[in-house]
mmCIF file of C-alpha atoms in Angstrom:
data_model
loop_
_atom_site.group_PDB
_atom_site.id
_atom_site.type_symbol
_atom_site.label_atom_id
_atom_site.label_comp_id
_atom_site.label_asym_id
_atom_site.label_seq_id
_atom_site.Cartn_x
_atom_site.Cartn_y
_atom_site.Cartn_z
ATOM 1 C CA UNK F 669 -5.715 -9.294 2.338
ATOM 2 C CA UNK F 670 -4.668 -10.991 5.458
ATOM 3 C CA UNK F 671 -6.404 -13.899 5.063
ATOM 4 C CA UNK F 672 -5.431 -14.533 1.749
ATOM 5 C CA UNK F 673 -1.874 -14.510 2.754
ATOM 6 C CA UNK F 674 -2.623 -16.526 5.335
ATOM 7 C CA UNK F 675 -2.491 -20.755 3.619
ATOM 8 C CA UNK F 676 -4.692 -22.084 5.841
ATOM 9 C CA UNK F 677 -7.312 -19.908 5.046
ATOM 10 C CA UNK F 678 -6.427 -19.592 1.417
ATOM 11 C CA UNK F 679 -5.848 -23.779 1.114
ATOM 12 C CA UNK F 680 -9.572 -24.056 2.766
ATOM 13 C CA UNK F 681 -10.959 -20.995 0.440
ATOM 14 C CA UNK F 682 -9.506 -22.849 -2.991
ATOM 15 C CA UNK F 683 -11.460 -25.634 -1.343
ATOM 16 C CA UNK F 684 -14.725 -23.921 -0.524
ATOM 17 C CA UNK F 685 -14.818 -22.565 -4.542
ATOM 18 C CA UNK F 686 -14.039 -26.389 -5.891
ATOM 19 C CA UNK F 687 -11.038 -27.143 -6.315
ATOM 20 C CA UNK F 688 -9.386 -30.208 -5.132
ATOM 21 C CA UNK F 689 -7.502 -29.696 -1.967
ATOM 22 C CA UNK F 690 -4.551 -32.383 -3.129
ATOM 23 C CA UNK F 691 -4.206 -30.316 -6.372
ATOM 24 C CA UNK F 692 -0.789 -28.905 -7.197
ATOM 25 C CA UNK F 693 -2.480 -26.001 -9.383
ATOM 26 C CA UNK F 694 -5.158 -24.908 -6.475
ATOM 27 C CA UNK F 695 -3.063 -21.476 -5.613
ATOM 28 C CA UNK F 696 -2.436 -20.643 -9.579
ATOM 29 C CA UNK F 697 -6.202 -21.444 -10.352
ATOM 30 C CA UNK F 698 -7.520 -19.828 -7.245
ATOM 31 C CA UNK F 699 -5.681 -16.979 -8.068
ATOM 32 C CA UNK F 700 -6.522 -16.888 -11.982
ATOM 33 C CA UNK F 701 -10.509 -16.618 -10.397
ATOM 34 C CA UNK F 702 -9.881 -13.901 -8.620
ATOM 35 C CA UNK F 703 -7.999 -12.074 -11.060
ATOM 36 C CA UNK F 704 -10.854 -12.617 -13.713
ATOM 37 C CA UNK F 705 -13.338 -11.681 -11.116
ATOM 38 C CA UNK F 706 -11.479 -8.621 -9.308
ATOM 39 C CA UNK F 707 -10.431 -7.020 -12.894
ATOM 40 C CA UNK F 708 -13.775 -6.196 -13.398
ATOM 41 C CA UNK F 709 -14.265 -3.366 -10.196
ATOM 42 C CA UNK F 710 -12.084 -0.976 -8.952
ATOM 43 C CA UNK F 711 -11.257 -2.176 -5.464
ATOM 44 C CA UNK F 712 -7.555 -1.058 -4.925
ATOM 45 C CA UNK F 713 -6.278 -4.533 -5.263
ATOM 46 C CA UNK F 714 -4.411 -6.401 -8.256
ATOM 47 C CA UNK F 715 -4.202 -10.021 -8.797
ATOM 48 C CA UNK F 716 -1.204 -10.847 -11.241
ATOM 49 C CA UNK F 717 0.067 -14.213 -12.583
ATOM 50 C CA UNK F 718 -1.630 -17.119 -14.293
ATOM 51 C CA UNK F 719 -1.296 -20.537 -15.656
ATOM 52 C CA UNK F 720 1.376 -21.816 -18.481
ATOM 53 C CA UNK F 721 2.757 -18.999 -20.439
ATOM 54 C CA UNK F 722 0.321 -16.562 -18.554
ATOM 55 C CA UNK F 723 2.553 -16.632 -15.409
ATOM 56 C CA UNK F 724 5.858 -15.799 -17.524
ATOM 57 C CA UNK F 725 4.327 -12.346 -18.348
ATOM 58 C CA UNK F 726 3.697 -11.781 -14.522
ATOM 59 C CA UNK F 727 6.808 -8.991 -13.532
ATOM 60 C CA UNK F 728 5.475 -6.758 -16.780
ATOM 61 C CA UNK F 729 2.287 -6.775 -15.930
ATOM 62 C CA UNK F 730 2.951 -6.106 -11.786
ATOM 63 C CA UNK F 731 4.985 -3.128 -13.905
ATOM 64 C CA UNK F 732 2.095 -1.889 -16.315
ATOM 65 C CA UNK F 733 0.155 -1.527 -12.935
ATOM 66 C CA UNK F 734 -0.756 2.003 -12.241
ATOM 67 C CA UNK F 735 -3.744 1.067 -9.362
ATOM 68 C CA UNK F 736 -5.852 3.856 -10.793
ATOM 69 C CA UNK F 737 -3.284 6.332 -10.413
ATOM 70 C CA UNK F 738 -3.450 8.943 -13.075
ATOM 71 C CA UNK F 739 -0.161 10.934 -14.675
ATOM 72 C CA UNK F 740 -1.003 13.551 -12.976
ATOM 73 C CA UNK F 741 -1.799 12.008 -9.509
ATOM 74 C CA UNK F 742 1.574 10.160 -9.502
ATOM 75 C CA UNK F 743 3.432 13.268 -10.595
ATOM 76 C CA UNK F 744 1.657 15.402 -7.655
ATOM 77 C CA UNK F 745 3.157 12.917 -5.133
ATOM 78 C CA UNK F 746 6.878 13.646 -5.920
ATOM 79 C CA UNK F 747 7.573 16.035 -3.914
ATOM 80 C CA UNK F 748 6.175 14.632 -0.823
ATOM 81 C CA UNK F 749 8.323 11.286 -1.897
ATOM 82 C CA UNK F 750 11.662 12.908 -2.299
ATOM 83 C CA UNK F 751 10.967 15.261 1.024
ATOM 84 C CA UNK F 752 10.019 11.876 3.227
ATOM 85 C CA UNK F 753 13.401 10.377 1.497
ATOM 86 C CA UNK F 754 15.766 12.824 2.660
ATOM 87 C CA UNK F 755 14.443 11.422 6.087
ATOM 88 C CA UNK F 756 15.577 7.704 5.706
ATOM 89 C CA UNK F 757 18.884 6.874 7.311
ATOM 90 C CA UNK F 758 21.416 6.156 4.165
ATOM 91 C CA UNK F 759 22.059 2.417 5.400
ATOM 92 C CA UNK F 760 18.491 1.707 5.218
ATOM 93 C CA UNK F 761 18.590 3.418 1.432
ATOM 94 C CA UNK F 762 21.351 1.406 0.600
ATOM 95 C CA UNK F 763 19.871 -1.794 1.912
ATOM 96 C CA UNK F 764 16.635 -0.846 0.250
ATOM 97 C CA UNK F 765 18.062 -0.580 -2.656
ATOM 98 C CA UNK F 766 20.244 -3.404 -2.916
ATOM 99 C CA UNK F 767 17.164 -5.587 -2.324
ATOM 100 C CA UNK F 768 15.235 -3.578 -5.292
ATOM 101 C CA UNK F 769 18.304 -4.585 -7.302
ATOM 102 C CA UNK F 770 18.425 -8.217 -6.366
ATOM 103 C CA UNK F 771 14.665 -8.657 -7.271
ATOM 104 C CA UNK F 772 13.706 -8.447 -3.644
ATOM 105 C CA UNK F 773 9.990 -6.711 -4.229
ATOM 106 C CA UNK F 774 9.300 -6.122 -0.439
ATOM 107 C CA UNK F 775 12.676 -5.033 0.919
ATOM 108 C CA UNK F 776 10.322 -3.272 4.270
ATOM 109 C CA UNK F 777 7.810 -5.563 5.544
ATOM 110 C CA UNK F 778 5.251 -4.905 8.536
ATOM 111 C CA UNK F 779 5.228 -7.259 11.458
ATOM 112 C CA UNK F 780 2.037 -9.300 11.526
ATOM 113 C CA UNK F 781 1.088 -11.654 14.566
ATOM 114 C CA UNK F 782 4.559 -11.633 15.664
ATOM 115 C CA UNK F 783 5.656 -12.817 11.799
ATOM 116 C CA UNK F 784 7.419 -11.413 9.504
ATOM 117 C CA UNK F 785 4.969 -10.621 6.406
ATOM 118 C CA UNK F 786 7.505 -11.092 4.146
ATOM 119 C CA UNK F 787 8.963 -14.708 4.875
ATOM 120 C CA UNK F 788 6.136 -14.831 7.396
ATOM 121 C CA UNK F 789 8.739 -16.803 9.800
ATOM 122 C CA UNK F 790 7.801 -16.235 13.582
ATOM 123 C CA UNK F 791 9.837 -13.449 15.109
ATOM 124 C CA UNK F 792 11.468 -13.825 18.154
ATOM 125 C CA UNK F 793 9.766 -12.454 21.513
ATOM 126 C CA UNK F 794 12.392 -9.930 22.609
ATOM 127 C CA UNK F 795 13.205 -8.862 18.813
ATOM 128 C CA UNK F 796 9.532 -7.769 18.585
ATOM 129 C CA UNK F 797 9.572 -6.499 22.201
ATOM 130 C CA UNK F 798 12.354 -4.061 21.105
ATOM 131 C CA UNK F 799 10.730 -2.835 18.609
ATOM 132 C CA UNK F 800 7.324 -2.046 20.254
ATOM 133 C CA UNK F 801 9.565 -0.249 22.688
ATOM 134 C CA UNK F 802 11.296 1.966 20.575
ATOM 135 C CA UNK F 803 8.843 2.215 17.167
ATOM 136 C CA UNK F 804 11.127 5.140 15.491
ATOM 137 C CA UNK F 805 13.839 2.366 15.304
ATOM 138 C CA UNK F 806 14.533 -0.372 13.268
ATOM 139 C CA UNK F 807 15.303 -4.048 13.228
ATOM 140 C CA UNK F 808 16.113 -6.715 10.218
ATOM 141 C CA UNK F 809 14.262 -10.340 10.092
ATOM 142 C CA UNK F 810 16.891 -12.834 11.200
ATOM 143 C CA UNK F 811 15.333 -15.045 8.069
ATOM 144 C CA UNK F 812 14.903 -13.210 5.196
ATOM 145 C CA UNK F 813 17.113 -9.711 6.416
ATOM 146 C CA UNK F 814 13.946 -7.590 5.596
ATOM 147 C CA UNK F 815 13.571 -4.186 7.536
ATOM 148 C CA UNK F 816 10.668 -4.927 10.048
ATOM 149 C CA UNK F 817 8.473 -1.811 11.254
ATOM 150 C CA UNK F 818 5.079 -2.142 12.689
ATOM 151 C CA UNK F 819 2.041 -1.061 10.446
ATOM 152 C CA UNK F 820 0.411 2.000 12.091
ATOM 153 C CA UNK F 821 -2.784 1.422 13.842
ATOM 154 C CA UNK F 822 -5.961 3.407 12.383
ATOM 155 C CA UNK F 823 -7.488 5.352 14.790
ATOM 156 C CA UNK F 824 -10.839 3.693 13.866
ATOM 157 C CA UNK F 825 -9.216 0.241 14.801
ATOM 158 C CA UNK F 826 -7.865 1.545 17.514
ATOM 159 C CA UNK F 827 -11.595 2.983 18.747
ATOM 160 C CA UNK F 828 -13.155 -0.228 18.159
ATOM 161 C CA UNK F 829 -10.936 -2.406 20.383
#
């Protein structure tokens, strides 16, 4: 998933399947080939979006996503979400909903090589400093006004290193 987000990479991936590297279409077409090739296996991940009139039916079908969650599943998780929401800070709820309201998808985005993930913009040093230092705290991107938090290291990854 990184490296897809990352338009180097992806620019140089559209490139490596065919496409022409000067082509205005080579992120809609790269991503119509992997939707038509990830919709076949279950892998957790959901391409959406298209070419023409395809695209225009994009936010209903991002809704009609369930990721392989059943009823049931979804329905089981409730409780946990409404007992870890009573734990958010009101002026982050309010913010988080505001941005849900504005058509902001991503209102909470991780910090990724000192970026952003949301605007990907470079943070600045001490902004990402203070936030290393104090991780139960939080700080907004001076871009895009997302609430930056730093993505939880697996304890795998954090074996491996």
């Amino acid at each position: 998933m990184r490296r897809l987000a990352d338009p180097f990479w992806f620019q140089a991936f559209g490139c490596a399947l065919g496409f022409d590297w000067h082509s205005s279409g080579l992120t809609t077409t790269v991503l119509g080939a992997l939707k038509v090739s990830l919709s076949e296996r279950n892998l957790g991940v959901q391409v959406a979006g298209g070419k023409g009139a395809t695209s225009r039916k994009t936010p209903s079908e991002i809704e009609n996503t369930t990721f392989n969650l059943s009823t049931k599943k979804i329905e089981s998780l409730e409780p946990r979400r409404i007992r870890l929401l009573k734990k958010v800070p009101q002026k982050i709820k309010r913010f988080y909903e505001r941005c849900q309201d504005s058509g902001i998808s991503t209102p909470i985005c991780a910090i990724e090589d000192k970026s952003c993930s949301g605007c990907n913009m470079v943070l600045l040093p001490q902004l990402v400093n203070e936030l290393m230092a104090n991780t139960d705290s939080h700080k907004n991107c001076p871009n895009c006004s997302r609430i930056l938090y730093f993505p939880e290291v697996e304890e795998e990854e954090a074996s491996s290193a």
